[in-house]
GROMACS .gro file of C-alpha atoms in nm:
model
  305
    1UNK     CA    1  -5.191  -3.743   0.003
    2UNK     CA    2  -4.902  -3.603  -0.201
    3UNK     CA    3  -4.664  -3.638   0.127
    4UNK     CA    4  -4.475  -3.961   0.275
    5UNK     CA    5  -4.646  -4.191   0.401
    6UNK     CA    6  -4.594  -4.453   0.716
    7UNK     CA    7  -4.420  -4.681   0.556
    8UNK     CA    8  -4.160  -4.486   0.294
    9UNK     CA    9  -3.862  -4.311   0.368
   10UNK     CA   10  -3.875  -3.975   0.354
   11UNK     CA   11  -3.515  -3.772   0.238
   12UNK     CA   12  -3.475  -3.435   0.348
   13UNK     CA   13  -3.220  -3.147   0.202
   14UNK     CA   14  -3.109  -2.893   0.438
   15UNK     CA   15  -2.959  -2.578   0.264
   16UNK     CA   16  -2.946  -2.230   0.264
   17UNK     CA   17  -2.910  -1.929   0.050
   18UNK     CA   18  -2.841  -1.560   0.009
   19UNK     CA   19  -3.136  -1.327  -0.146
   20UNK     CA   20  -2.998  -1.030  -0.246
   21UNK     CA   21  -3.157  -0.722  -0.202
   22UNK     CA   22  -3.139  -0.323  -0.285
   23UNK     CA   23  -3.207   0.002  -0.097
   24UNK     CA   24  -3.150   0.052   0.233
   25UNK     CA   25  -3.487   0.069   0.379
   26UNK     CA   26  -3.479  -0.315   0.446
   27UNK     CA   27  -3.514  -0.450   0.797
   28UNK     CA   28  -3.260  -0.764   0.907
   29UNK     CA   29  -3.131  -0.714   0.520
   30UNK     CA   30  -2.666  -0.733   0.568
   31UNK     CA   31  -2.411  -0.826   0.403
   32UNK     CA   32  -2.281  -1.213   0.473
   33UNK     CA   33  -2.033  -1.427   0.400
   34UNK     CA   34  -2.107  -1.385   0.031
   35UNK     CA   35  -2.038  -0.999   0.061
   36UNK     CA   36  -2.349  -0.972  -0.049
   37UNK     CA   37  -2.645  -0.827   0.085
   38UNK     CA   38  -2.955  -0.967   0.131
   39UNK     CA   39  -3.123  -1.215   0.375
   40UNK     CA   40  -3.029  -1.500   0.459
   41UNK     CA   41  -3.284  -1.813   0.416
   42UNK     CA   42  -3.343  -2.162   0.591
   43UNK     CA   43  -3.469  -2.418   0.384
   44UNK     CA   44  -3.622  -2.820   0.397
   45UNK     CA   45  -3.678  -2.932   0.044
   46UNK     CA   46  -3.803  -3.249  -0.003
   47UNK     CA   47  -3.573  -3.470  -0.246
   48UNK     CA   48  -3.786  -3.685  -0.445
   49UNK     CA   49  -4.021  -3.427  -0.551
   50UNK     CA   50  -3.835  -3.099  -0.483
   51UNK     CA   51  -4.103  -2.920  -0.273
   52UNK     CA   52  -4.009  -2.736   0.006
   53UNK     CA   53  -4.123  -2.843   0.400
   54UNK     CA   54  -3.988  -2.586   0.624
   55UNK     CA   55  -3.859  -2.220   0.540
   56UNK     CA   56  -3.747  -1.955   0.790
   57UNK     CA   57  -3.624  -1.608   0.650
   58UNK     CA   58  -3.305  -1.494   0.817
   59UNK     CA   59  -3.086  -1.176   0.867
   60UNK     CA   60  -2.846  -1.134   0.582
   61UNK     CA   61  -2.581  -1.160   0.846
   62UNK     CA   62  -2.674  -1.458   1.012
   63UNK     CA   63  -2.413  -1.762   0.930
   64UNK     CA   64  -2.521  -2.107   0.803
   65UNK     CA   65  -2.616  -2.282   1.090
   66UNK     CA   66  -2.746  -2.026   1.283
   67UNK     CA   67  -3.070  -2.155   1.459
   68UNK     CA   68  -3.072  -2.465   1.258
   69UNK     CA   69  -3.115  -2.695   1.551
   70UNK     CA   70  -3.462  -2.518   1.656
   71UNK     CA   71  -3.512  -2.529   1.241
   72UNK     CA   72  -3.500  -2.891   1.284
   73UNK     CA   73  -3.708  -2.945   1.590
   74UNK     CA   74  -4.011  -2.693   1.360
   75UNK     CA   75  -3.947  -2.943   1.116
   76UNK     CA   76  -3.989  -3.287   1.268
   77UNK     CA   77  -4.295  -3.167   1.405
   78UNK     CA   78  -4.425  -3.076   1.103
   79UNK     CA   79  -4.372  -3.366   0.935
   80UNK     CA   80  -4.529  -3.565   1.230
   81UNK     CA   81  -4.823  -3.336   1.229
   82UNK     CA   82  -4.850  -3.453   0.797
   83UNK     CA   83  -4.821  -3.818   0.868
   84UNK     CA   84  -4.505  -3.892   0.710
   85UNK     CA   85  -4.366  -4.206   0.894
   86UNK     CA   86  -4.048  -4.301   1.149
   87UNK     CA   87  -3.790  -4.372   0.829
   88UNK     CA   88  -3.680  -3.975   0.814
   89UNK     CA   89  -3.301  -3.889   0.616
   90UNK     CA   90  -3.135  -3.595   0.699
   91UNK     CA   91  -2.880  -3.439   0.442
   92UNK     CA   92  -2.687  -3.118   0.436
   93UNK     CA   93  -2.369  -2.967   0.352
   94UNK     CA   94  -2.040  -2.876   0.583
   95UNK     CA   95  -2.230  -2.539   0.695
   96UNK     CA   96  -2.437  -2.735   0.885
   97UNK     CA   97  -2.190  -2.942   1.068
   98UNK     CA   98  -2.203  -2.957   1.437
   99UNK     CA   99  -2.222  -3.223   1.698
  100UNK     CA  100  -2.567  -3.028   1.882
  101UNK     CA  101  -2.727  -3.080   1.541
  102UNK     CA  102  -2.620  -3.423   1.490
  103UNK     CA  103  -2.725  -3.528   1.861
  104UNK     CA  104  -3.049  -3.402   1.827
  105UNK     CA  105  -3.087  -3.631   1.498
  106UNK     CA  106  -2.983  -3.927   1.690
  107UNK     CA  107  -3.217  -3.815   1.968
  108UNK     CA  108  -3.504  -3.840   1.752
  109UNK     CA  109  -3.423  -4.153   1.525
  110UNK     CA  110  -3.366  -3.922   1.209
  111UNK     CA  111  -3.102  -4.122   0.999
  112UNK     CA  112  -2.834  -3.830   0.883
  113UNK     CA  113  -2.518  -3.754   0.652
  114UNK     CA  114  -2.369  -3.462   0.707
  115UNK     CA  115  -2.041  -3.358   0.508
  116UNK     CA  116  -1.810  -3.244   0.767
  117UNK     CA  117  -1.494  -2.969   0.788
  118UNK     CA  118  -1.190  -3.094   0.696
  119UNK     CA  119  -0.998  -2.993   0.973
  120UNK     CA  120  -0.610  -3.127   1.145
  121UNK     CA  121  -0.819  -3.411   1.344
  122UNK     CA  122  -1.034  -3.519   1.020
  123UNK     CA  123  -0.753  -3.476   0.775
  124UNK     CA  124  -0.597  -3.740   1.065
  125UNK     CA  125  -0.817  -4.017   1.043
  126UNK     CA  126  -0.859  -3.996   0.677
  127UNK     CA  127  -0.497  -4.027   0.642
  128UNK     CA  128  -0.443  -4.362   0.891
  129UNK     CA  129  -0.692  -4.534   0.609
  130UNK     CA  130  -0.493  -4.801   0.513
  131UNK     CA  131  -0.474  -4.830   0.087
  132UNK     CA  132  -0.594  -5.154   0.111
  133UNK     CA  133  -0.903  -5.027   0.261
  134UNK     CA  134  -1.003  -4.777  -0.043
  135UNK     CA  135  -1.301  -4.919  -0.297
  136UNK     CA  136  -1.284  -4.843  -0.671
  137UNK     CA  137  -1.650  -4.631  -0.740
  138UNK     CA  138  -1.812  -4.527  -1.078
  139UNK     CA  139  -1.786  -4.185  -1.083
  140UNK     CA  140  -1.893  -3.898  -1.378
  141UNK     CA  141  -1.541  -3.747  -1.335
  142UNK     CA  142  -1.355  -4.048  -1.357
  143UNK     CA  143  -1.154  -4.194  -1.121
  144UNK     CA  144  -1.236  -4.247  -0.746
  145UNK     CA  145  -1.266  -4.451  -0.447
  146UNK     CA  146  -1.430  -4.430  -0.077
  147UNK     CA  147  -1.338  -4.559   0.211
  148UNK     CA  148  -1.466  -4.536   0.578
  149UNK     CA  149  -1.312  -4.496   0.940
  150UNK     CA  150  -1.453  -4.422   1.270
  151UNK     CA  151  -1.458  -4.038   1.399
  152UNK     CA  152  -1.499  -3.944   1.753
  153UNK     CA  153  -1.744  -4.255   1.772
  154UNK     CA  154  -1.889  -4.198   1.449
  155UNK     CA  155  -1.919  -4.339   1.109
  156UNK     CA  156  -1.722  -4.108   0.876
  157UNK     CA  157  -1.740  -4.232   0.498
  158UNK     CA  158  -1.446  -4.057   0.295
  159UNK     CA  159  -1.430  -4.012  -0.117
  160UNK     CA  160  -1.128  -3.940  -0.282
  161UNK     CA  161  -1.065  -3.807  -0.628
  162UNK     CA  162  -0.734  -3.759  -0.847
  163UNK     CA  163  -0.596  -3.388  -0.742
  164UNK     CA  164  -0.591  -3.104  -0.991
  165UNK     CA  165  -0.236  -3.158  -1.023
  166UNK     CA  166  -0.214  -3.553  -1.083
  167UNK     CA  167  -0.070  -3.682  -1.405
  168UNK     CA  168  -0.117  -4.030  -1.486
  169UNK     CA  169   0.210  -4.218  -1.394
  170UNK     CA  170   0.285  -4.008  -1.137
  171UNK     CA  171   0.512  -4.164  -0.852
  172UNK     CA  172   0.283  -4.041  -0.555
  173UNK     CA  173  -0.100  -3.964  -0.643
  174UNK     CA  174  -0.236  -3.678  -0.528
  175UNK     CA  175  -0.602  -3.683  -0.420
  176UNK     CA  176  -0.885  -3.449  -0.275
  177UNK     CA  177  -1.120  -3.583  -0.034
  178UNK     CA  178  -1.442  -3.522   0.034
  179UNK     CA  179  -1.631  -3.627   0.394
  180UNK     CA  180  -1.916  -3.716   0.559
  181UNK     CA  181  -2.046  -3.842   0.896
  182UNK     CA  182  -2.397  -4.091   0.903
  183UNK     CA  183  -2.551  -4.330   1.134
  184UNK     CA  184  -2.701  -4.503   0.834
  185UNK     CA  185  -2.636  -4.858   0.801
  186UNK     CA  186  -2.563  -4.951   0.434
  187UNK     CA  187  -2.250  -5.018   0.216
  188UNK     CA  188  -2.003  -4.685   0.228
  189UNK     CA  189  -2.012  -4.688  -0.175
  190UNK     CA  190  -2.450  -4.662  -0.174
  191UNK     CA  191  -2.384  -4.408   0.116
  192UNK     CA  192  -2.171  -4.214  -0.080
  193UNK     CA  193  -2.373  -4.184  -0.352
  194UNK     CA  194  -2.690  -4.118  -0.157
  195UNK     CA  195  -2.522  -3.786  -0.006
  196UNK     CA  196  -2.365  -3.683  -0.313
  197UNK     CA  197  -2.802  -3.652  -0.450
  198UNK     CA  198  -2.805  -3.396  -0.183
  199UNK     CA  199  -2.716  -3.185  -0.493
  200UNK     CA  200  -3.062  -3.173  -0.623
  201UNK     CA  201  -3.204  -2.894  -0.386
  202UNK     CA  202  -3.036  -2.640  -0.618
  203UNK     CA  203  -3.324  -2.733  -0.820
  204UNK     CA  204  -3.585  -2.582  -0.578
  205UNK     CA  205  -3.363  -2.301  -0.469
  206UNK     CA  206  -3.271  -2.192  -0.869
  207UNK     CA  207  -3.699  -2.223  -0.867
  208UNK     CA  208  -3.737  -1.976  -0.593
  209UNK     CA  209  -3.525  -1.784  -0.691
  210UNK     CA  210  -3.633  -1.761  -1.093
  211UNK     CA  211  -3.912  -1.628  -0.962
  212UNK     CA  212  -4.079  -1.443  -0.646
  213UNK     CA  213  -3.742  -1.466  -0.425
  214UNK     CA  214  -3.568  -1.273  -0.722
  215UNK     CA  215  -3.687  -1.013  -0.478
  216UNK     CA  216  -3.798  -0.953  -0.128
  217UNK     CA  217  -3.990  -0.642  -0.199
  218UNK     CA  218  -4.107  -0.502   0.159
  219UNK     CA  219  -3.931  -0.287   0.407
  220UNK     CA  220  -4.051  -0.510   0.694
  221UNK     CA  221  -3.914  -0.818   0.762
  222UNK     CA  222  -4.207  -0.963   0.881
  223UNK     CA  223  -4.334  -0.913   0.560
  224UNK     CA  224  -4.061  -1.021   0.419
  225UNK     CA  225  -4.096  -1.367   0.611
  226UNK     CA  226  -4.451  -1.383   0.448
  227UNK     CA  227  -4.332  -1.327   0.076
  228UNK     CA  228  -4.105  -1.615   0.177
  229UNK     CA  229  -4.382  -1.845   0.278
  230UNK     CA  230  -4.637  -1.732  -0.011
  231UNK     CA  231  -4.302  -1.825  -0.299
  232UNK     CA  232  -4.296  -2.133  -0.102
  233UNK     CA  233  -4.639  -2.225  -0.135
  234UNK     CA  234  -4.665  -2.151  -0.523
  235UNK     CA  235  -4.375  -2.340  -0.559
  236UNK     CA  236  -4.477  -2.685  -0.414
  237UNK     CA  237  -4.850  -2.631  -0.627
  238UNK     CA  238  -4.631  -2.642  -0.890
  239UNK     CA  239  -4.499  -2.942  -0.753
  240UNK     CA  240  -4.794  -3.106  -0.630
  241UNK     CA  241  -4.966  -3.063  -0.988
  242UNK     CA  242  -4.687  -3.222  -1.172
  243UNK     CA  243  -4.715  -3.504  -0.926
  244UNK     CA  244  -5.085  -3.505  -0.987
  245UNK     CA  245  -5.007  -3.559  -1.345
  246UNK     CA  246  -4.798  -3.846  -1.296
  247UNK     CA  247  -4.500  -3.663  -1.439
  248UNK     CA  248  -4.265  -3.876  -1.198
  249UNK     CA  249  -3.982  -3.839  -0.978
  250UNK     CA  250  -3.689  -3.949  -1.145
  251UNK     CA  251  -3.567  -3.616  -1.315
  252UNK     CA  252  -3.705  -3.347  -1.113
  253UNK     CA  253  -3.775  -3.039  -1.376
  254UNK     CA  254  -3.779  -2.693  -1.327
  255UNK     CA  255  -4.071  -2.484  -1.289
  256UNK     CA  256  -4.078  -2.267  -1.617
  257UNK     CA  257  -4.102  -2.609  -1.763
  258UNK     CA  258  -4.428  -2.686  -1.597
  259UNK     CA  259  -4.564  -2.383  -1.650
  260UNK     CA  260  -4.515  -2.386  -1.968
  261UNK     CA  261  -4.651  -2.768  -2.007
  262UNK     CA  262  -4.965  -2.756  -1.737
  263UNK     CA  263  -5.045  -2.407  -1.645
  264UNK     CA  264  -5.013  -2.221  -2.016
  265UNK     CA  265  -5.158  -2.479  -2.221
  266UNK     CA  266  -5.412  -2.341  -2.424
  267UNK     CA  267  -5.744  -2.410  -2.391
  268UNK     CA  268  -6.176  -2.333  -2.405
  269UNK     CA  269  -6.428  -2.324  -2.198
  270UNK     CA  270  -6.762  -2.424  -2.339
  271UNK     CA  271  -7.126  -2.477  -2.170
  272UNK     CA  272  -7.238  -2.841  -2.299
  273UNK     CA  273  -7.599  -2.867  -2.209
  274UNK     CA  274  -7.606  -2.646  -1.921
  275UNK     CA  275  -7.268  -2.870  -1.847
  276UNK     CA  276  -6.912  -2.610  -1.826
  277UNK     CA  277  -6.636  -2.798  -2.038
  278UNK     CA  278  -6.256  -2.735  -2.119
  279UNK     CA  279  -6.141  -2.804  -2.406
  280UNK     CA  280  -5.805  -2.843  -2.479
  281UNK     CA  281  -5.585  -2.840  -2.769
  282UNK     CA  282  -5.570  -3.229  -2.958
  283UNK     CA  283  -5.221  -3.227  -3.012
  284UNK     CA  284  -5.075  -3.041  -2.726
  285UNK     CA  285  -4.746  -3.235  -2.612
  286UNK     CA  286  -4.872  -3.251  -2.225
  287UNK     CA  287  -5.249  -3.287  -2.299
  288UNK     CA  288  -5.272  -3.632  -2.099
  289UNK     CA  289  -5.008  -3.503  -1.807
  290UNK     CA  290  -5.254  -3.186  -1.754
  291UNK     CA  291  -5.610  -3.422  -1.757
  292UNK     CA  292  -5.438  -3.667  -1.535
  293UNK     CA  293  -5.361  -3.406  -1.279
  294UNK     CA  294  -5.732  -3.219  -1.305
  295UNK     CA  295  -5.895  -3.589  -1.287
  296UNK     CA  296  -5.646  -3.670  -0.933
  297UNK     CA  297  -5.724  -3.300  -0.832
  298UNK     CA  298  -6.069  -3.349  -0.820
  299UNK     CA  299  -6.106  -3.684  -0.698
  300UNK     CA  300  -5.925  -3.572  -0.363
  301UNK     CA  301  -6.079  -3.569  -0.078
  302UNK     CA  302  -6.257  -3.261   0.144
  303UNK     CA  303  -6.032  -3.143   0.404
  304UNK     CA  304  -6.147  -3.225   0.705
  305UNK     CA  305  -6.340  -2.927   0.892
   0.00000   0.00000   0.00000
């Protein structure tokens, strides 16, 4: 099938966002942090392919990590439930920080990174890094360099970059970090990177939210929660077809792009000898991408029952 299977590693993006929404006839809809209102999403996406695994619609008032431990548990299950295999990564922003969430990763052999608050202790151990200890990184803004230390018994990995303020020649650099606790084994420079791709489920969210979570159109949240889970669903076909199609996994695209390549592409219907048959434009760009997919579609097996 389209998910993970036993033996890869499947990376998971924890986020949320804010869906803003009008008229006051709107169950659970608040204003949040944001200051604006709306409700207030959980969301799983799936980073090699951008579809989403888990979504639970929120109050608009509820904070980042609210109920994102029992989120997780929903989650792991799933994913047991599809097959995908023990080699599970966790990653998700500083709103998600806390040592409950972390310890239930551990508990079930989920591999995390987790950027964490930059508070007095954390600002601490970053600064008893000794300079000697910092590693030169490529990096698209230039300069920078990571670093690791131990934080209340776990592995924090640390990336600094020249300040706003730093002029080249300056007596005393000035630098902005940027944190993270794992327990992933690997160098602190791959680690680093590997969190920093926890970027990509913008992607899926700027989907969603292009198109049906531009609006939550019911007064009921309970209908609400079922738009949520319908936009989720027609956003990983979209998905799932462009994986069909071999379209790969290296450059996720957005989903106006496949529907423009796969799902408007022009085409005919004839009847062949009693036989229906499409036929499709000769020199449409994406011609091959969409008969790859309808070939894989159909040659999938029946669902069981």
């Amino acid at each position: 099938g389209l998910g993970a299977g036993p033996t890869a590693t499947l990376v998971v993006d924890l986020d949320s966002t804010i869906c803003e929404v009008h008229g006051y006839a709107k169950q659970g809809a608040a204003y949040g942090y944001t200051k604006v209102r709306g409700y207030h999403p959980l969301l799983a996406t799936r980073a090699d392919t951008g579809e989403v695994l888990h979504a639970r619609l929120r109050k608009g008032s509820a904070n980042t990590a609210r109920g994102v431990v029992r989120f997780v548990d929903e989650l792991l299950a799933r994913l047991e439930r599809g097959g995908a295999g023990e080699a599970i990564i966790v990653r998700a922003d500083s709103g998600f920080f806390q040592h409950k969430l972390l310890d239930r990763l551990s508990r079930a052999g989920v591999g995390f990174s987790v950027t964490i608050h930059q508070r007095a202790p954390v600002r601490t151990a970053i600064d008893a890094i000794p300079e000697r200890a910092w590693q030169r990184i490529d990096y698209p803004d230039g300069d920078a360099h990571v670093a690791e230390c131990l934080y209340r018994g776990r592995r924090l990995i640390v990336r600094r970059v020249p300040g706003h303020h730093s002029t080249q020649g300056q007596l005393f650099a000035t630098w902005r970090y940027h944190a993270f606790v794992t327990n992933l084994a690997g160098s602190a420079w791959a680690l680093d990177r590997s969190h920093r791709a926890h970027a990509v489920v913008e992607l899926s969210i700027r989907d969603l939210k292009a198109g049906p979570l531009a609006h939550l159109p019911s007064g009921s949240f309970n209908a609400n929660s079922a738009w949520l889970q319908c936009a989720v669903l027609a956003h990983n076909l979209i998905r799932w077809t462009a994986a069909l199609g071999h379209a790969g996994t290296d450059q996720l695209i957005v989903a106006k792009t496949w529907r423009h390549r796969l799902f408007a592409i022009p085409g005919r219907l004839v009847n062949r000898s009693g036989t229906p048959t499409l036929r499709l434009p000769a020199r449409w760009p994406w011609t091959h991408q969409f008969t790859t997919a309808l070939d894989a579609l159909r040659a999938l097996p029946p669902v069981p029952g």
